Amino acid sequence: MNAIEIKNLTKKFGEKQALAGLNMTVPVGSIYGFIGENGSGKSTTEKIICGLIHPSSGQVKLYDKDYTDVNVRASVGVLIEAPGCYPNYSVWNNLMLQATNLSIENKEEEVKKVLKMVRMEGAAANKFKNCSLGMKQRIGIAMALLGNPKLLVLDEPINGLDADGMRIMREVLTDITTKGGTVLISSHILGELEKIATHYGIIRGGKMIVEMTADELDKSCPTFVALNAKDMSKTKEILKKNYSRVLIDEQKEYIRIYDSTSPEEVVKYLYDNNIIVNEIKTDKIGLEEYYINLMNKKGAK
């Protein structure tokens, strides 16, 4: 079973085509990284899934039921943009108010549970306006977790967080899936997304370009030998005489060799050509570089 299944989804805002036949599959228990440029249709898709706006056409199913089904709607938790909290209320009172809105029984126990899940037990008495950005994002996730939803839809929840905030957020989202939940998360911070996502969907111009698992991404990312030498231009020219694909990275810190070779072989070849290597390692491209390369290829078509 899939948590989300979308077929041929379209959405128009006047003359603007926000979604143009989108297809999307989010497996149960996954952390699905939803990636795309600004204006690509990510937020529109998420708002349709959450019932905040209506599609022009197409099909959206959640757990094999139509997304408008009342019972399935109750199993979705949402954090889009910013949590809707009263700034002068405490964290506890904001969550209690939301629990009341949702008609949750045993409200106090439920609020205690979600505060523990997002590592906020010690901040319950803090006024919302005095919380840091990272704390506010976790409060928003706590609100979305009230009522024990099976599916969480999160729009840019890690933007603006410091390193510790991101670490905590990763732990929280991973915990949710180990307890049987599913997370759909959009973010522009691809390096962080790569640390937790089990599946990816890359959208452009309202259409899904690629869907893949983390394992499939790993297999699609080539390995290379990276090195640094005193004269990078001269070293590159010498390497090109023996290797077919030699590039200097964008930061101009490393020369990359994508041929099937080893660091030892490269060092020996350069030594024989009077080039001393300062640093050499084996590496591979990650999600961010894969995404940029993919966008460049699509843009060239």
Coordinates of N, CA, C and O in Angstrom, one line a residue, residues 6-144:
I6 N -0.7 9.7 -6.6 CA -1.3 10.8 -7.4 C -1.1 10.4 -8.9 O 0.0 10.0 -9.3
K7 N -2.2 10.6 -9.6 CA -2.2 10.3 -11.1 C -2.7 11.5 -11.9 O -3.8 12.0 -11.6
N8 N -1.9 12.0 -12.8 CA -2.4 13.0 -13.8 C -3.0 14.2 -13.1 O -4.0 14.8 -13.6
L9 N -2.3 14.7 -12.0 CA -2.8 15.8 -11.3 C -2.5 17.1 -12.0 O -1.4 17.4 -12.4
T10 N -3.6 18.0 -12.2 CA -3.4 19.3 -12.8 C -4.0 20.3 -11.8 O -5.0 20.1 -11.1
K11 N -3.4 21.5 -11.9 CA -4.0 22.7 -11.2 C -3.7 24.0 -11.9 O -2.5 24.2 -12.2
K12 N -4.7 24.7 -12.2 CA -4.6 26.0 -12.8 C -5.0 27.1 -11.8 O -6.0 27.0 -11.1
F13 N -4.2 28.2 -11.8 CA -4.6 29.4 -11.1 C -4.8 30.5 -12.2 O -3.8 31.1 -12.6
G14 N -6.0 30.6 -12.7 CA -6.3 31.5 -13.8 C -5.6 31.0 -15.0 O -5.9 29.8 -15.4
E15 N -4.7 31.7 -15.6 CA -4.0 31.2 -16.8 C -2.7 30.5 -16.5 O -2.1 29.9 -17.3
K16 N -2.4 30.5 -15.2 CA -1.1 29.8 -14.8 C -1.3 28.4 -14.5 O -2.2 28.0 -13.8
Q17 N -0.5 27.5 -15.2 CA -0.6 26.1 -15.0 C 0.4 25.7 -13.9 O 1.7 25.6 -14.2
A18 N 0.0 25.5 -12.7 CA 0.9 25.1 -11.6 C 1.3 23.7 -11.6 O 2.4 23.3 -11.3
L19 N 0.3 22.8 -11.9 CA 0.6 21.3 -12.1 C 0.1 20.9 -13.4 O -1.0 21.2 -13.8
A20 N 0.9 20.1 -14.1 CA 0.6 19.7 -15.5 C 0.7 18.2 -15.7 O 1.6 17.7 -16.3
G21 N -0.2 17.4 -15.0 CA -0.2 16.0 -15.2 C 0.8 15.3 -14.2 O 1.5 14.4 -14.7
L22 N 0.8 15.7 -13.0 CA 1.8 15.2 -12.0 C 1.4 13.7 -11.6 O 0.3 13.5 -11.3
N23 N 2.4 12.9 -11.6 CA 2.3 11.5 -11.0 C 3.2 11.4 -9.9 O 4.4 11.8 -10.0
M24 N 2.8 10.7 -8.8 CA 3.6 10.7 -7.6 C 3.2 9.5 -6.7 O 2.0 9.2 -6.6
T25 N 4.2 8.8 -6.2 CA 3.9 7.6 -5.3 C 4.8 7.7 -4.1 O 6.0 7.7 -4.2
V26 N 4.2 7.7 -2.9 CA 4.9 7.8 -1.6 C 4.6 6.5 -0.8 O 3.4 6.4 -0.3
P27 N 5.5 5.6 -0.7 CA 5.3 4.4 0.0 C 5.0 4.6 1.5 O 5.6 5.5 2.1
V28 N 4.2 3.7 2.1 CA 4.0 3.7 3.6 C 5.3 3.5 4.3 O 6.1 2.7 3.9
G29 N 5.6 4.3 5.3 CA 6.8 4.2 6.1 C 8.0 4.9 5.6 O 9.1 4.8 6.2
S30 N 7.8 5.6 4.5 CA 9.0 6.3 3.9 C 9.1 7.7 4.4 O 8.2 8.3 5.0
I31 N 10.3 8.3 4.3 CA 10.6 9.7 4.3 C 10.8 10.1 2.9 O 11.9 9.8 2.3
Y32 N 9.9 10.8 2.3 CA 9.9 11.1 0.9 C 10.3 12.6 0.7 O 9.6 13.5 1.1
G33 N 11.5 12.8 0.2 CA 12.1 14.1 -0.1 C 11.5 14.6 -1.4 O 11.8 14.1 -2.5
F34 N 10.7 15.7 -1.3 CA 10.1 16.3 -2.4 C 10.9 17.6 -2.8 O 11.0 18.5 -2.1
I35 N 11.5 17.5 -4.0 CA 12.5 18.5 -4.4 C 12.1 19.2 -5.7 O 11.6 18.6 -6.6
G36 N 12.4 20.5 -5.7 CA 12.1 21.3 -7.0 C 12.4 22.7 -6.8 O 12.6 23.2 -5.6
E37 N 12.6 23.4 -7.9 CA 12.8 24.9 -7.8 C 11.6 25.6 -7.2 O 10.5 25.0 -7.2
N38 N 11.8 26.9 -6.8 CA 10.7 27.7 -6.5 C 9.7 27.8 -7.7 O 10.2 28.0 -8.8
G39 N 8.4 27.6 -7.4 CA 7.5 27.7 -8.5 C 7.3 26.4 -9.3 O 6.5 26.4 -10.3
S40 N 7.9 25.3 -8.8 CA 7.8 24.1 -9.6 C 6.5 23.3 -9.3 O 6.2 22.4 -10.1
G41 N 5.8 23.7 -8.2 CA 4.6 23.0 -7.9 C 4.6 22.2 -6.6 O 3.6 21.5 -6.3
K42 N 5.6 22.3 -5.8 CA 5.7 21.5 -4.6 C 4.6 21.9 -3.6 O 3.9 21.1 -3.1
S43 N 4.6 23.2 -3.3 CA 3.6 23.6 -2.3 C 2.2 23.4 -2.8 O 1.3 23.1 -2.0
T44 N 1.9 23.6 -4.1 CA 0.6 23.4 -4.6 C 0.2 21.9 -4.4 O -0.9 21.6 -4.0
T45 N 1.1 21.0 -4.7 CA 0.9 19.6 -4.5 C 0.5 19.3 -3.1 O -0.4 18.6 -2.7
E46 N 1.3 19.8 -2.2 CA 1.2 19.5 -0.7 C -0.2 20.1 -0.2 O -0.9 19.4 0.6
K47 N -0.5 21.3 -0.7 CA -1.8 21.9 -0.3 C -3.0 21.1 -0.8 O -4.0 21.0 -0.1
I48 N -2.9 20.5 -2.0 CA -3.9 19.6 -2.5 C -4.1 18.4 -1.7 O -5.2 17.9 -1.3
I49 N -2.9 17.7 -1.4 CA -2.9 16.5 -0.6 C -3.6 16.8 0.8 O -4.4 16.0 1.3
C50 N -3.4 18.0 1.3 CA -3.9 18.3 2.7 C -5.3 18.9 2.6 O -5.9 19.2 3.6
G51 N -5.9 19.0 1.4 CA -7.3 19.5 1.2 C -7.4 21.0 1.4 O -8.5 21.5 1.5
L52 N -6.3 21.7 1.3 CA -6.3 23.2 1.4 C -6.8 23.9 0.1 O -7.3 25.0 0.2
I53 N -6.5 23.3 -1.0 CA -7.0 23.7 -2.3 C -7.4 22.5 -3.1 O -7.1 21.4 -2.8
H54 N -8.2 22.8 -4.1 CA -8.8 21.7 -4.9 C -8.1 21.6 -6.3 O -7.7 22.6 -6.9
P55 N -7.8 20.4 -6.8 CA -7.2 20.3 -8.1 C -8.1 20.6 -9.2 O -9.3 20.6 -9.0
S56 N -7.6 20.9 -10.4 CA -8.4 21.1 -11.6 C -8.8 19.8 -12.2 O -9.9 19.6 -12.6
S57 N -7.9 18.8 -12.1 CA -8.2 17.4 -12.5 C -7.2 16.5 -12.0 O -6.2 16.9 -11.4
G58 N -7.5 15.2 -12.2 CA -6.5 14.2 -11.7 C -7.1 13.5 -10.4 O -8.1 13.8 -9.9
Q59 N -6.3 12.5 -10.0 CA -6.7 11.7 -8.9 C -5.6 11.7 -7.8 O -4.4 11.6 -8.0
V60 N -6.1 11.8 -6.5 CA -5.2 11.8 -5.3 C -5.8 10.8 -4.4 O -7.0 10.9 -3.9
K61 N -5.0 9.8 -4.0 CA -5.4 8.8 -3.1 C -4.5 8.7 -1.9 O -3.2 8.9 -2.1
L62 N -5.0 8.6 -0.7 CA -4.3 8.5 0.5 C -4.6 7.1 1.1 O -5.8 6.9 1.4
Y63 N -3.7 6.2 1.3 CA -3.9 4.9 1.8 C -5.1 4.2 1.1 O -6.0 3.7 1.7
D64 N -5.0 4.3 -0.3 CA -6.0 3.6 -1.2 C -7.4 4.2 -1.1 O -8.3 3.6 -1.7
K65 N -7.6 5.4 -0.5 CA -8.9 6.0 -0.4 C -8.8 7.4 -1.0 O -7.7 8.0 -1.0
D66 N -9.9 7.9 -1.6 CA -9.9 9.3 -2.1 C -9.5 10.3 -1.0 O -9.9 10.1 0.1
Y67 N -8.6 11.3 -1.4 CA -8.1 12.2 -0.4 C -9.2 13.0 0.3 O -8.9 13.6 1.4
T68 N -10.4 13.1 -0.2 CA -11.5 13.8 0.4 C -12.2 13.0 1.5 O -13.0 13.5 2.2
D69 N -11.9 11.7 1.6 CA -12.5 10.8 2.5 C -12.3 11.3 4.0 O -11.2 11.6 4.4
V70 N -13.4 11.5 4.7 CA -13.3 12.1 6.1 C -12.3 11.3 7.0 O -11.5 11.9 7.7
N71 N -12.4 10.0 7.0 CA -11.6 9.2 7.8 C -10.1 9.3 7.5 O -9.2 9.4 8.4
V72 N -9.8 9.3 6.2 CA -8.4 9.4 5.8 C -7.8 10.8 6.0 O -6.7 11.0 6.4
R73 N -8.7 11.8 5.9 CA -8.3 13.2 6.2 C -7.8 13.3 7.7 O -6.9 14.1 8.0
A74 N -8.5 12.6 8.5 CA -8.1 12.7 10.0 C -6.8 12.1 10.3 O -6.2 12.2 11.4
S75 N -6.2 11.3 9.3 CA -4.9 10.7 9.5 C -3.7 11.5 9.0 O -2.6 10.9 8.9
V76 N -4.0 12.7 8.6 CA -2.9 13.6 8.0 C -2.6 14.7 8.9 O -3.5 15.4 9.4
G77 N -1.3 14.9 9.2 CA -0.8 16.0 10.0 C -0.1 16.9 9.1 O 0.6 16.5 8.1
V78 N -0.2 18.3 9.3 CA 0.3 19.2 8.3 C 1.1 20.3 9.0 O 0.7 20.9 10.0
L79 N 2.3 20.7 8.4 CA 3.0 21.9 8.7 C 3.4 22.5 7.4 O 4.4 22.1 6.8
I80 N 2.7 23.5 7.0 CA 3.0 24.3 5.7 C 3.2 25.7 6.1 O 2.4 26.4 6.8
E81 N 4.4 26.2 5.7 CA 4.9 27.5 6.0 C 5.2 27.7 7.5 O 6.3 27.2 7.9
A82 N 4.4 28.2 8.3 CA 4.7 28.4 9.7 C 3.6 27.9 10.6 O 2.4 27.9 10.2
P83 N 3.9 27.4 11.8 CA 2.8 26.9 12.7 C 1.9 28.1 13.1 O 2.4 29.2 13.4
G84 N 0.6 27.8 13.2 CA -0.4 28.9 13.6 C -0.5 28.9 15.1 O -1.4 28.3 15.6
C85 N 0.4 29.7 15.7 CA 0.3 29.7 17.2 C 0.1 31.2 17.7 O 0.4 32.1 17.0
Y86 N -0.5 31.3 18.8 CA -0.6 32.6 19.5 C 0.7 33.0 20.2 O 1.2 32.2 21.0
P87 N 1.3 34.1 19.8 CA 2.6 34.4 20.3 C 2.7 34.6 21.8 O 3.8 34.3 22.3
N88 N 1.7 35.1 22.4 CA 1.8 35.3 23.9 C 1.3 34.1 24.7 O 1.3 34.2 25.9
Y89 N 0.9 33.0 24.0 CA 0.5 31.8 24.7 C 1.8 31.0 24.9 O 2.7 31.0 24.1
S90 N 1.8 30.2 25.9 CA 2.9 29.2 26.1 C 2.8 28.1 25.1 O 1.8 27.9 24.5
V91 N 3.9 27.4 25.0 CA 3.9 26.2 24.1 C 2.8 25.2 24.5 O 2.1 24.7 23.7
W92 N 2.7 25.0 25.8 CA 1.7 24.1 26.3 C 0.3 24.5 26.0 O -0.5 23.7 25.5
N93 N 0.0 25.8 26.2 CA -1.4 26.3 25.9 C -1.7 26.3 24.4 O -2.8 26.0 24.1
N94 N -0.7 26.6 23.6 CA -1.0 26.5 22.2 C -1.3 25.0 21.7 O -2.3 24.8 21.0
L95 N -0.6 24.1 22.3 CA -0.8 22.7 21.9 C -2.2 22.2 22.5 O -2.9 21.5 21.9
M96 N -2.5 22.6 23.7 CA -3.7 22.3 24.4 C -4.9 22.8 23.6 O -5.9 22.2 23.4
L97 N -4.8 24.0 23.1 CA -5.8 24.6 22.3 C -6.0 23.9 21.0 O -7.2 23.6 20.6
Q98 N -4.9 23.5 20.3 CA -5.1 22.7 19.1 C -5.7 21.3 19.4 O -6.5 20.8 18.6
A99 N -5.3 20.7 20.5 CA -5.9 19.4 20.9 C -7.4 19.5 21.1 O -8.1 18.6 20.8
T100 N -7.8 20.6 21.7 CA -9.2 20.9 21.9 C -9.9 21.1 20.6 O -11.0 20.5 20.3
N101 N -9.3 21.8 19.6 CA -9.9 22.0 18.3 C -10.1 20.6 17.6 O -11.0 20.5 16.8
L102 N -9.2 19.7 17.9 CA -9.2 18.4 17.2 C -10.1 17.4 18.0 O -10.2 16.2 17.6
S103 N -10.7 17.8 19.1 CA -11.6 17.0 19.9 C -10.8 15.7 20.4 O -11.4 14.6 20.4
I104 N -9.6 15.9 20.8 CA -8.8 14.8 21.3 C -9.1 14.5 22.7 O -9.1 15.4 23.6
E105 N -9.3 13.2 23.0 CA -9.5 12.8 24.4 C -8.1 12.7 25.1 O -7.1 12.6 24.4
N106 N -8.2 12.9 26.4 CA -6.9 12.8 27.2 C -5.9 13.8 26.6 O -4.7 13.5 26.3
K107 N -6.3 15.1 26.5 CA -5.5 16.1 25.9 C -4.1 16.2 26.5 O -3.1 16.4 25.8
E108 N -4.1 16.3 27.8 CA -2.9 16.5 28.5 C -1.8 15.4 28.2 O -0.7 15.7 28.0
E109 N -2.3 14.1 28.2 CA -1.4 13.0 27.9 C -0.9 13.1 26.4 O 0.3 12.8 26.2
E110 N -1.8 13.5 25.5 CA -1.4 13.6 24.1 C -0.4 14.7 23.9 O 0.6 14.6 23.2
V111 N -0.6 15.9 24.6 CA 0.3 17.0 24.5 C 1.7 16.6 25.1 O 2.7 16.9 24.5
K112 N 1.7 15.9 26.2 CA 2.9 15.5 26.8 C 3.7 14.5 25.8 O 4.9 14.6 25.7
K113 N 2.9 13.7 25.2 CA 3.5 12.7 24.2 C 4.2 13.4 23.1 O 5.4 13.1 22.7
V114 N 3.5 14.4 22.4 CA 4.1 15.0 21.3 C 5.3 15.9 21.6 O 6.2 16.1 20.9
L115 N 5.2 16.6 22.8 CA 6.3 17.4 23.3 C 7.6 16.5 23.5 O 8.7 16.9 23.2
K116 N 7.4 15.3 24.0 CA 8.5 14.4 24.2 C 9.0 14.0 22.8 O 10.3 13.9 22.6
M117 N 8.2 13.7 21.9 CA 8.6 13.3 20.5 C 9.5 14.3 19.9 O 10.4 14.0 19.1
V118 N 9.2 15.6 20.1 CA 10.0 16.7 19.4 C 11.0 17.3 20.3 O 11.6 18.3 20.0
R119 N 11.3 16.6 21.4 CA 12.3 17.0 22.4 C 12.1 18.4 22.9 O 13.0 19.3 23.1
M120 N 10.8 18.7 23.3 CA 10.4 20.0 23.8 C 9.8 20.0 25.2 O 9.2 20.9 25.6
E121 N 10.0 18.9 25.9 CA 9.4 18.8 27.3 C 9.8 19.9 28.2 O 9.0 20.4 29.0
G122 N 11.0 20.3 28.1 CA 11.5 21.4 29.0 C 11.1 22.8 28.6 O 11.5 23.7 29.4
A123 N 10.5 22.9 27.5 CA 10.1 24.3 27.0 C 8.6 24.5 27.0 O 8.2 25.5 26.4
A124 N 7.9 23.7 27.7 CA 6.4 23.8 27.6 C 5.9 25.1 28.1 O 4.8 25.6 27.7
A125 N 6.6 25.7 29.1 CA 6.1 26.9 29.8 C 6.5 28.1 29.0 O 6.1 29.3 29.3
N126 N 7.4 28.0 28.0 CA 7.9 29.2 27.3 C 6.8 29.8 26.4 O 6.0 29.1 25.8
K127 N 6.8 31.1 26.3 CA 5.9 31.7 25.4 C 6.4 31.5 24.0 O 7.6 31.5 23.7
F128 N 5.4 31.2 23.1 CA 5.8 30.9 21.7 C 6.7 32.0 21.1 O 7.7 31.7 20.4
K129 N 6.4 33.2 21.3 CA 7.2 34.3 20.7 C 8.6 34.4 21.2 O 9.5 34.9 20.5
N130 N 8.9 33.7 22.3 CA 10.3 33.7 22.9 C 11.1 32.5 22.4 O 12.3 32.4 22.8
C131 N 10.5 31.6 21.6 CA 11.1 30.4 21.2 C 12.0 30.7 20.0 O 11.7 31.6 19.2
S132 N 13.1 30.0 19.8 CA 14.0 30.1 18.7 C 13.3 29.5 17.4 O 12.2 28.9 17.5
L133 N 13.8 29.8 16.3 CA 13.2 29.3 15.0 C 13.2 27.8 15.0 O 12.1 27.2 14.6
G134 N 14.2 27.2 15.5 CA 14.2 25.7 15.5 C 13.2 25.2 16.4 O 12.5 24.2 16.1
M135 N 13.0 25.8 17.6 CA 12.0 25.4 18.5 C 10.6 25.6 17.9 O 9.7 24.7 18.1
K136 N 10.4 26.7 17.2 CA 9.1 27.0 16.6 C 8.7 25.9 15.6 O 7.6 25.5 15.4
Q137 N 9.7 25.5 14.8 CA 9.5 24.5 13.8 C 9.1 23.1 14.5 O 8.3 22.4 14.0
R138 N 9.8 22.8 15.6 CA 9.5 21.6 16.3 C 8.1 21.7 16.9 O 7.3 20.7 17.0
I139 N 7.7 22.9 17.4 CA 6.3 23.1 17.9 C 5.3 22.8 16.8 O 4.3 22.2 17.0
G140 N 5.6 23.3 15.6 CA 4.7 23.1 14.5 C 4.6 21.6 14.2 O 3.5 21.1 13.9
I141 N 5.7 20.9 14.3 CA 5.6 19.4 14.0 C 4.8 18.7 15.2 O 4.0 17.8 14.9
A142 N 5.0 19.2 16.4 CA 4.2 18.7 17.5 C 2.7 18.9 17.3 O 1.9 18.0 17.5
M143 N 2.4 20.0 16.8 CA 0.9 20.3 16.5 C 0.5 19.3 15.4 O -0.7 18.8 15.5
A144 N 1.3 19.1 14.4 CA 0.9 18.2 13.3 C 0.8 16.8 13.8 O 0.1 16.0 13.2

